[in-house]
Coordinates of C-alpha atoms and ligand atoms in Angstrom, one line a residue:
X1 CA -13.8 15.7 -15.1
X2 CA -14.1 12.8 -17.7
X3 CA -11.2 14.9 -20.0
X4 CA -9.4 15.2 -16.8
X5 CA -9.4 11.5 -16.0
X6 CA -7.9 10.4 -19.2
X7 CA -5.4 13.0 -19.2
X8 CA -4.3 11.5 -16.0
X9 CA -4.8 8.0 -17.6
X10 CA -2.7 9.2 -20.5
X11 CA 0.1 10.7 -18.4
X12 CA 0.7 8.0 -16.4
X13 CA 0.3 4.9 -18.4
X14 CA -0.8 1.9 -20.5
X15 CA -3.3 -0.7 -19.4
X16 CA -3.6 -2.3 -23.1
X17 CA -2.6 -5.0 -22.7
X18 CA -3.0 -7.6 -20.4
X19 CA -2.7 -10.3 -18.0
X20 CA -0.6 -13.3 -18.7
X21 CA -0.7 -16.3 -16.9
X22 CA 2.9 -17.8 -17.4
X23 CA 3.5 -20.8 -14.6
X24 CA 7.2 -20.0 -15.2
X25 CA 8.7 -19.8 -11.4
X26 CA 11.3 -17.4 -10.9
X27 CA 14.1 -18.4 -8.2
X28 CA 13.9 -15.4 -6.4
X29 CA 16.3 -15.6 -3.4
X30 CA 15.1 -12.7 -1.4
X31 CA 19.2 -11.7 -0.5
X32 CA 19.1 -8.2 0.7
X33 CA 22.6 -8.0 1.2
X34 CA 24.5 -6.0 -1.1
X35 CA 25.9 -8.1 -3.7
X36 CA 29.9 -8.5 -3.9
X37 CA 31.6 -7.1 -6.9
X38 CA 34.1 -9.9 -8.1
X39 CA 35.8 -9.2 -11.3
X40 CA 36.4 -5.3 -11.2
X41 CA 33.1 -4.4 -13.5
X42 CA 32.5 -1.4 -12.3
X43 CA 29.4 1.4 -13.4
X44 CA 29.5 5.0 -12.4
X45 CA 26.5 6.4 -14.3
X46 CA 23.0 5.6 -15.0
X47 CA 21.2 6.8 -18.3
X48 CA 17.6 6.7 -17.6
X49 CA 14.7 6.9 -20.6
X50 CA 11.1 6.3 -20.6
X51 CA 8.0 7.1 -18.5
X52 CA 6.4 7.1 -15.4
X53 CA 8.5 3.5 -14.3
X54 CA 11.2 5.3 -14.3
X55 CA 11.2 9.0 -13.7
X56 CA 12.5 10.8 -10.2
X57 CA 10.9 13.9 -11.3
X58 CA 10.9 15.3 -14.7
X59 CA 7.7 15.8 -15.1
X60 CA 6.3 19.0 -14.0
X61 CA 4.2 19.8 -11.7
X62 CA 0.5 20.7 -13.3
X63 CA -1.7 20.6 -11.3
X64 CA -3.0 17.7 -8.8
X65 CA -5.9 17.1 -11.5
X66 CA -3.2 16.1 -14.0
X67 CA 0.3 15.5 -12.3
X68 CA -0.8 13.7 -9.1
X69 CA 2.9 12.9 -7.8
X70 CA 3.7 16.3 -7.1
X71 CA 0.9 16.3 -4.1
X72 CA 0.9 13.8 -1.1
X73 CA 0.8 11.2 -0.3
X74 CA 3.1 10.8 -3.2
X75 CA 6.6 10.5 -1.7
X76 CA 5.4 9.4 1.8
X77 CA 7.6 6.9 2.5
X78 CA 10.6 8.2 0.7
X79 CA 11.6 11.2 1.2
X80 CA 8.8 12.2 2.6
X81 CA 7.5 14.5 0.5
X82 CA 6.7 14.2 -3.1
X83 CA 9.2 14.3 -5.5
X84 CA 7.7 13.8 -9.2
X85 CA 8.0 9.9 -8.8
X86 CA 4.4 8.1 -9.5
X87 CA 5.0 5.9 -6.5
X88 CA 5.1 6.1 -2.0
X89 CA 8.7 5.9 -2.4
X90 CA 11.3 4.6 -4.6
X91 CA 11.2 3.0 -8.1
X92 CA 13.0 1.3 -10.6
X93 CA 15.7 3.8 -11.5
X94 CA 16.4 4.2 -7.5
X95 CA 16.7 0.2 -7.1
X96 CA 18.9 -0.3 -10.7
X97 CA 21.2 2.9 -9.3
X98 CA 21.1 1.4 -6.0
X99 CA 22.2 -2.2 -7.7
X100 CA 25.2 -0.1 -9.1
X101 CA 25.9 1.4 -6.3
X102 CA 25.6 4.3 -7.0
X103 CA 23.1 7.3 -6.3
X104 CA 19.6 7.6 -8.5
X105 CA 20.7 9.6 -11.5
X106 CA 20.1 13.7 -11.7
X107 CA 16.5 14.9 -13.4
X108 CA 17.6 16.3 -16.9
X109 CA 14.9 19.0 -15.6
X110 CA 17.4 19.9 -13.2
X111 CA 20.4 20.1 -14.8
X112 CA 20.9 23.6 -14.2
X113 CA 20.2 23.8 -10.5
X114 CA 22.6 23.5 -7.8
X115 CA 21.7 19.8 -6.6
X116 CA 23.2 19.2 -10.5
X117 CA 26.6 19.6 -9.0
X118 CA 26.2 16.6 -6.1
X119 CA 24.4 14.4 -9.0
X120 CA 25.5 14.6 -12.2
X121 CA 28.4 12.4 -11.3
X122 CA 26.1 9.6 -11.2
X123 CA 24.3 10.5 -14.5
X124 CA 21.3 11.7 -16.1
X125 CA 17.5 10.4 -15.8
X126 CA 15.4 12.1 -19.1
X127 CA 12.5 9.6 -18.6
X128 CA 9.3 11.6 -18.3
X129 CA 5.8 9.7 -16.9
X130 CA 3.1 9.8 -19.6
X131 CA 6.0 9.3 -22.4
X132 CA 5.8 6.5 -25.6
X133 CA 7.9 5.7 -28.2
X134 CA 5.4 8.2 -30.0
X135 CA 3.5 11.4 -29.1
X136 CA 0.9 10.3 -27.0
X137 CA -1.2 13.6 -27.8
X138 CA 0.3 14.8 -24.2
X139 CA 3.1 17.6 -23.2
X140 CA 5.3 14.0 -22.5
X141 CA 9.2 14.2 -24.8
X142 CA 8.8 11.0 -26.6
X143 CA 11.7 8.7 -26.2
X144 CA 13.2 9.9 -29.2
X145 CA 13.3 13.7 -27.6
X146 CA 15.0 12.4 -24.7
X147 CA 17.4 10.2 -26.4
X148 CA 18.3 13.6 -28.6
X149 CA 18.9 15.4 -25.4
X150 CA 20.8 12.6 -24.3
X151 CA 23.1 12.9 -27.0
X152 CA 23.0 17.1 -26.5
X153 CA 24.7 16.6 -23.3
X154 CA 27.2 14.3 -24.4
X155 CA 28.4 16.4 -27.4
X156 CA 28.3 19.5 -25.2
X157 CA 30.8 17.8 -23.0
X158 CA 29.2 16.9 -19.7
X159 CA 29.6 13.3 -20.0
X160 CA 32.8 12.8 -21.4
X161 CA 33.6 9.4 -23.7
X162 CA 35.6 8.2 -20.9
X163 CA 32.5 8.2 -18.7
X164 CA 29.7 6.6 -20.7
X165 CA 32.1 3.8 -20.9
X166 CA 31.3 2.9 -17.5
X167 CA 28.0 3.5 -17.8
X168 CA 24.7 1.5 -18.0
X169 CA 21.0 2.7 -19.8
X170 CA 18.3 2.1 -18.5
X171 CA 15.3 2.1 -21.2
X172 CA 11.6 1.9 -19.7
X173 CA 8.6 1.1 -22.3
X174 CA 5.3 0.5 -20.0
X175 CA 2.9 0.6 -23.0
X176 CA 1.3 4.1 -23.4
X177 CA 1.4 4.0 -27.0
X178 CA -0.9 1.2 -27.2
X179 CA -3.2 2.9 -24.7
X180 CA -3.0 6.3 -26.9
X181 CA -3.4 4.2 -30.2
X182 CA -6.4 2.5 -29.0
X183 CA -8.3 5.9 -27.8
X184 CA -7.2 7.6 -31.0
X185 CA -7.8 4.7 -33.9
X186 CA -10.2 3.9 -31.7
X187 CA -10.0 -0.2 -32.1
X188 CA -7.3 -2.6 -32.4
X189 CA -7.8 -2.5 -36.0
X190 CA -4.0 -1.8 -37.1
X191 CA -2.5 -2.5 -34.2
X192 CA 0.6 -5.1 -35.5
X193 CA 1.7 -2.5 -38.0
X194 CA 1.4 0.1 -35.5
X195 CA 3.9 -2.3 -32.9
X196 CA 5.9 -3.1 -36.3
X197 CA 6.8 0.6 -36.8
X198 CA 7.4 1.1 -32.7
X199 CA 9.7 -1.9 -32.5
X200 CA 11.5 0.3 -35.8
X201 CA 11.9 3.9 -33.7
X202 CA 12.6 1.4 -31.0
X203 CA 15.2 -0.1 -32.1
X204 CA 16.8 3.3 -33.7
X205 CA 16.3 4.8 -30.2
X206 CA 18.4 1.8 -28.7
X207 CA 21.3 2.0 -31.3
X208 CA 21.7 5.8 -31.4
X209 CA 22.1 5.3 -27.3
X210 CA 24.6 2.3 -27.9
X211 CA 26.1 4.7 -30.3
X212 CA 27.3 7.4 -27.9
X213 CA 29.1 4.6 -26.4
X214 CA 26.8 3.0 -23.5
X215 CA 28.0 -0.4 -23.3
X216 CA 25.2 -1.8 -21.1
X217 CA 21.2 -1.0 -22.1
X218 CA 18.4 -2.4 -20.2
X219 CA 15.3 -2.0 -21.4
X220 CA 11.7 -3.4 -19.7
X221 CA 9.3 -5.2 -21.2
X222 CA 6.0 -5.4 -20.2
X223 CA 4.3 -6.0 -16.7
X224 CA 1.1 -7.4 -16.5
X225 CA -1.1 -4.3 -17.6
X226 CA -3.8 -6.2 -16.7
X227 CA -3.4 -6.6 -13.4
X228 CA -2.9 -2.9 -12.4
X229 CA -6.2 -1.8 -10.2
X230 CA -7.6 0.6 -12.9
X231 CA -8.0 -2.7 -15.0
X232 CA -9.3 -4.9 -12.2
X233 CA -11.8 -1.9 -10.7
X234 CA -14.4 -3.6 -12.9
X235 CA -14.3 -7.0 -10.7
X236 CA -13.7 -5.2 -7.1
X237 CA -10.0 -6.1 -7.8
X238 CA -10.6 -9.9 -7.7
X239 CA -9.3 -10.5 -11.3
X240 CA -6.8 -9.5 -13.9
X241 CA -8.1 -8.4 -16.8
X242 CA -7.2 -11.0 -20.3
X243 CA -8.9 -8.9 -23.2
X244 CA -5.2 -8.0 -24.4
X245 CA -3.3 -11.2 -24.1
X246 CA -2.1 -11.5 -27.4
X247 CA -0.8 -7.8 -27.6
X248 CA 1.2 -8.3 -24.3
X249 CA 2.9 -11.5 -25.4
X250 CA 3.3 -10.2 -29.0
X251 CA 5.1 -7.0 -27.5
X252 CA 7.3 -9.0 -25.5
X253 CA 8.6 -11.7 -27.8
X254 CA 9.1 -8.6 -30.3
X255 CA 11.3 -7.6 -27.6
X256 CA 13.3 -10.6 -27.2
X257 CA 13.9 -10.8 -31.1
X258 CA 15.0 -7.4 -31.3
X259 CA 17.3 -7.5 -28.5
X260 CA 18.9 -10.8 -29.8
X261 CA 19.0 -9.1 -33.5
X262 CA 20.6 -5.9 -31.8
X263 CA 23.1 -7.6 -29.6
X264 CA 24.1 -9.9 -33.3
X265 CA 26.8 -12.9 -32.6
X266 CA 29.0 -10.4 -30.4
X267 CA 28.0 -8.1 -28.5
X268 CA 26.3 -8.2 -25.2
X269 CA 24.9 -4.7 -25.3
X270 CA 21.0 -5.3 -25.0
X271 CA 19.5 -6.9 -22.1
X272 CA 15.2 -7.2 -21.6
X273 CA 14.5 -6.7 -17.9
X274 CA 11.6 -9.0 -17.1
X275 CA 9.1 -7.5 -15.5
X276 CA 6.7 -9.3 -16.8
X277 CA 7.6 -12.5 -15.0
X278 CA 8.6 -10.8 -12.2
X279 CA 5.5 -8.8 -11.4
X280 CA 3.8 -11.6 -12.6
X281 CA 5.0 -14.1 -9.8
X282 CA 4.3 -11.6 -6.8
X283 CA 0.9 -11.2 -7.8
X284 CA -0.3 -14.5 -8.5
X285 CA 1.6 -16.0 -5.1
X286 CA 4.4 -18.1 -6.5
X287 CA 6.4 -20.5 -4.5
X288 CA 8.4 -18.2 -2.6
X289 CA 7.0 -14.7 -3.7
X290 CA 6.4 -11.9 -1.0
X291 CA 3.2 -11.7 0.4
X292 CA 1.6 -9.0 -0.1
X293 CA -2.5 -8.0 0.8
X294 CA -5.3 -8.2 -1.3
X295 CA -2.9 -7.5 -3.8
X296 CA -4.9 -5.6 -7.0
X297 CA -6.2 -3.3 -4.9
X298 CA -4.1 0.2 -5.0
X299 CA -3.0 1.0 -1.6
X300 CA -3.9 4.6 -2.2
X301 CA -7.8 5.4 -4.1
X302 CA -9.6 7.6 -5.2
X303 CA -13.2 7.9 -2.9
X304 CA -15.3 7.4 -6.9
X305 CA -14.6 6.8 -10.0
X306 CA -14.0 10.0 -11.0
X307 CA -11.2 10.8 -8.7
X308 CA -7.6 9.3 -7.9
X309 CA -4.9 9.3 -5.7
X310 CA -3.5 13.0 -4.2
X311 CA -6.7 14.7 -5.7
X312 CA -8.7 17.1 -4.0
X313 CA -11.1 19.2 -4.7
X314 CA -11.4 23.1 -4.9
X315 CA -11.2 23.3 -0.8
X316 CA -8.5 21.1 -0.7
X317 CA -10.4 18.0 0.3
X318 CA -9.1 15.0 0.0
X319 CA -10.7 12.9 -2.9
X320 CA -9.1 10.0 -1.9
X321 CA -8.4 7.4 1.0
X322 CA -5.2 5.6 2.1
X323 CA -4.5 2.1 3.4
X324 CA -2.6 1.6 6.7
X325 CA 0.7 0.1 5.4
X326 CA 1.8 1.0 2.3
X327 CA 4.8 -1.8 2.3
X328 CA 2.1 -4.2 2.6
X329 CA 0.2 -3.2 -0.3
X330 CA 1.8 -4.1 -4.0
X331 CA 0.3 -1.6 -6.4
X332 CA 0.2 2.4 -4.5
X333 CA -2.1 3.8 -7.2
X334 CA -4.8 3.3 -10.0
X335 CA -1.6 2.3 -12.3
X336 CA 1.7 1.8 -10.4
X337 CA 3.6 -0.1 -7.9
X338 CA 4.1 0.5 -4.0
X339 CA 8.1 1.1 -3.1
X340 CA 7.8 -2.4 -1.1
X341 CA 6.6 -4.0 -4.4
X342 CA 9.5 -2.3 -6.6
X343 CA 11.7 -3.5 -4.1
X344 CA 10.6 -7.5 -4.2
X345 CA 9.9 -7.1 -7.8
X346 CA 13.7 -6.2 -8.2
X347 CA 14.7 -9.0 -6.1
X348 CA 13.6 -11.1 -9.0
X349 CA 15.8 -9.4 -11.5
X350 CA 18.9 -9.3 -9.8
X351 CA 20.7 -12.5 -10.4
X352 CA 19.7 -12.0 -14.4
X353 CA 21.0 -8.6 -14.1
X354 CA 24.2 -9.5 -12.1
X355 CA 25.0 -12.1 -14.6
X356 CA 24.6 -9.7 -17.6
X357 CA 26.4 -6.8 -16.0
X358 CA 29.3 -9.4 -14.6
X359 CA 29.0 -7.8 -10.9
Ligands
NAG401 C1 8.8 13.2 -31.0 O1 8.6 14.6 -30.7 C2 9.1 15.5 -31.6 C3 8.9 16.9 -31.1 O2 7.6 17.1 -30.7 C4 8.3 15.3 -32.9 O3 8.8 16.2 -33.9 C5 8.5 13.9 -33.4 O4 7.7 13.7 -34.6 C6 8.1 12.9 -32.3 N1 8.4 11.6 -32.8 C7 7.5 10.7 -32.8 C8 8.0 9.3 -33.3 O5 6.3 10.8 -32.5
NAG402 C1 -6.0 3.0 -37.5 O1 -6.4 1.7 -38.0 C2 -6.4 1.8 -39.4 C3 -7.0 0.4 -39.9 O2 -6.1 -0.6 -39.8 C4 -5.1 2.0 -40.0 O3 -5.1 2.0 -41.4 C5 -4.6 3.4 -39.5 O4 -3.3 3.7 -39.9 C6 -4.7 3.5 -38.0 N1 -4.5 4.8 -37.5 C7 -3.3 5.2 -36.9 C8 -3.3 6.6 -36.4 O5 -2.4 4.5 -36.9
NAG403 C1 -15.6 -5.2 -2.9 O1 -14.7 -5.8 -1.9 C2 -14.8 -5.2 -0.6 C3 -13.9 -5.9 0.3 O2 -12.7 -6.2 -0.3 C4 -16.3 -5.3 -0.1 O3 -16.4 -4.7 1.1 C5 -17.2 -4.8 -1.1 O4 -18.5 -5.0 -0.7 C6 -17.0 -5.3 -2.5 N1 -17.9 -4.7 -3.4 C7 -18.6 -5.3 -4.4 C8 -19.4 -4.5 -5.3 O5 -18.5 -6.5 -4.5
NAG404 C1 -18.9 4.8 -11.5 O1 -18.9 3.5 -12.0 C2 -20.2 2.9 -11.9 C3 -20.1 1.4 -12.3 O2 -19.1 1.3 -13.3 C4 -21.2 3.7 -12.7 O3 -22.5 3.1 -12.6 C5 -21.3 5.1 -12.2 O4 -22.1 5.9 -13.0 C6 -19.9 5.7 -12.2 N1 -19.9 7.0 -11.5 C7 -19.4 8.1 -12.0 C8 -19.5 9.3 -11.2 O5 -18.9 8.1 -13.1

């Protein structure tokens, strides 16, 4: 059960680091209306990397022990029915397509299936939940993998030059290597060198993606890891947790200086999407946020500690309990956001986003 657990752990995310109080406010003007396009930019594909933030269903189905978003209620609220996505509904590769208007990119794992035919137009999503920078000791393609097959399917043709001109990336990092670090080295002993040399394959991963011609790459930096409920269990979900302050801010400035020392003088290539501040502000009720209820408590649990969200046991009882309203509740599970929450979160990175990508 205990190996079990941390496999899930492991698959789905990061929780090292932590919970950052930042008073900054974000001017999040909660327009639902779809944006105008003004000056002809235009992007017809999305390129997604990464892990559980962003994947629509690479991942494969393992078992409800281990791969949890393959059995309901994963899915409930969009489509229906799960679909691979750690989440009710949508997440941040459906809203960032959405923003592009476009449809959320095709599953590389389905890229030889017929529904390859309606989506590939629209691009390619190779992020897989439980996936680092590095091997996190799980069956996960680390980011360089995907960014390989990336490059496999341009060279093979089926995104032609022309296309991934009008394209945008979309790279999400939600901190799994530090969690895999800490459970393998067993301390934080070693832990700047070890961000040192993941900012390095970052940054390679980043520039080999720009290389195949993307002109626009977004890439998260981190939420409050903190805050998710399998860090606040220990106080009943009243507080977020601040043991890893210093790794969250460290990661996240190392983010902004390599995105300013990628992007040089010129180019306006690289672009941090701030989910930091973002998730921050919903969950500690700034002026203007979305309300949302007791809001560190997963909207979806498991009935003990030893149990999570879509598990059941050998008869196919449910290990788990449900809250009423989903779109009220900001994080679904043990580790990741509600649909409603994705969607107020990205309400917050809009105008930064429409500025960058001139729509
Ligand atoms: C990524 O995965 C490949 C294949 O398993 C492996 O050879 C490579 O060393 C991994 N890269 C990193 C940085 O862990
Ligand atoms: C674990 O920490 C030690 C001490 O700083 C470091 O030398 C070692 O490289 C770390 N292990 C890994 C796997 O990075
Ligand atoms: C945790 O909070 C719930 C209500 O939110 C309460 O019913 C329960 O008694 C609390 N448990 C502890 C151990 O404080
Ligand atoms: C659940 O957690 C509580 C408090 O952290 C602990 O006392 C208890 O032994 C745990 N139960 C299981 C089944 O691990």
């Amino acid at each position: 059960m205990e190996k079990a657990l941390r496999h899930f752990f492991l698959l789905c995310f990061a929780f090292s680091l932590v919970f950052l109080s930042m008073g900054r406010e974000v001017n999040a003007r909660a327009h639902t209306r779809r944006h105008k396009r003004s000056n002809g930019a235009h992007y017809k594909k999305l390129f997604v990397f990464g892990d559980s933030y962003a994947d629509t269903g690479n991942l494969g189905n393992l078992g409800n022990m281990l791969t949890t978003s393959w059995y309901e209620p994963y899915g409930m609220t969009f489509p229906h029915k799960p679909t691979g996505r750690f989440s009710n509904g949508r997440l941040l590769t459906d809203y960032v397509a959405s923003f592009l208007g476009i449809r959320s990119p095709l599953p590389y794992k389905y890229r030889r299936l017929e529904v390859s035919k309606k989506l590939l137009p629209y691009g390619m999503n190779f992020a897989r939940a439980g996936s680092g920078i590095f091997d996190n000791g799980n069956f996960q393609d680390n980011l360089t993998l995907q960014v390989d097959a990336f490059l496999w399917q341009v060279k093979a043709g089926v995104f032609p030059e022309y296309d991934l001109k009008s394209s945008v990336a979309l790279v999400s990092v939600s901190g799994n290597d530090y969690k895999y670090y800490k459970e393998t080295n067993g301390s934080d002993a070693g832990a700047l060198d070890f961000a040192n040399r993941l900012f390095q394959l970052l940054k390679s991963d980043l520039k080999r993606i720009q290389g195949a011609g993307v002109p626009k790459v977004l890439v998260t930096n981190l939420h409050p890891v903190g805050c998710t409920p399998y860090m606040t269990k220990v106080t009943n979900h009243t507080k977020c947790d601040s043991t890893a302050l210093g790794e969250a801010q460290a990661h996240n400035q190392k983010l902004e200086i390599l995105i300013k020392e990628l992007n040089g003088a010129s180019t306006k290539t690289f672009f941090s999407l701030d989910l930091f501040t973002s998730f921050n502000s919903i969950i500690n009720q700034v002026k203007g946020a979305p309300k949302f209820e007791s809001i560190l408590k997963p909207c979806c649990d498991g009935n003990d500690n030893s149990s999570t969200c879509a598990q059941t046991d050998d008869n196919g009882m449910k290990k788990y309990s449900l809250c009423s309203n989903p779109d009220s509740h900001f994080y679904w599970d043990w580790l990741h956001p509600t649909q409603a929450a994705w969607a107020a979160v990205f309400e917050y990175l809009k105008p930064a986003l429409r500025r960058f990508l001139s729509l």
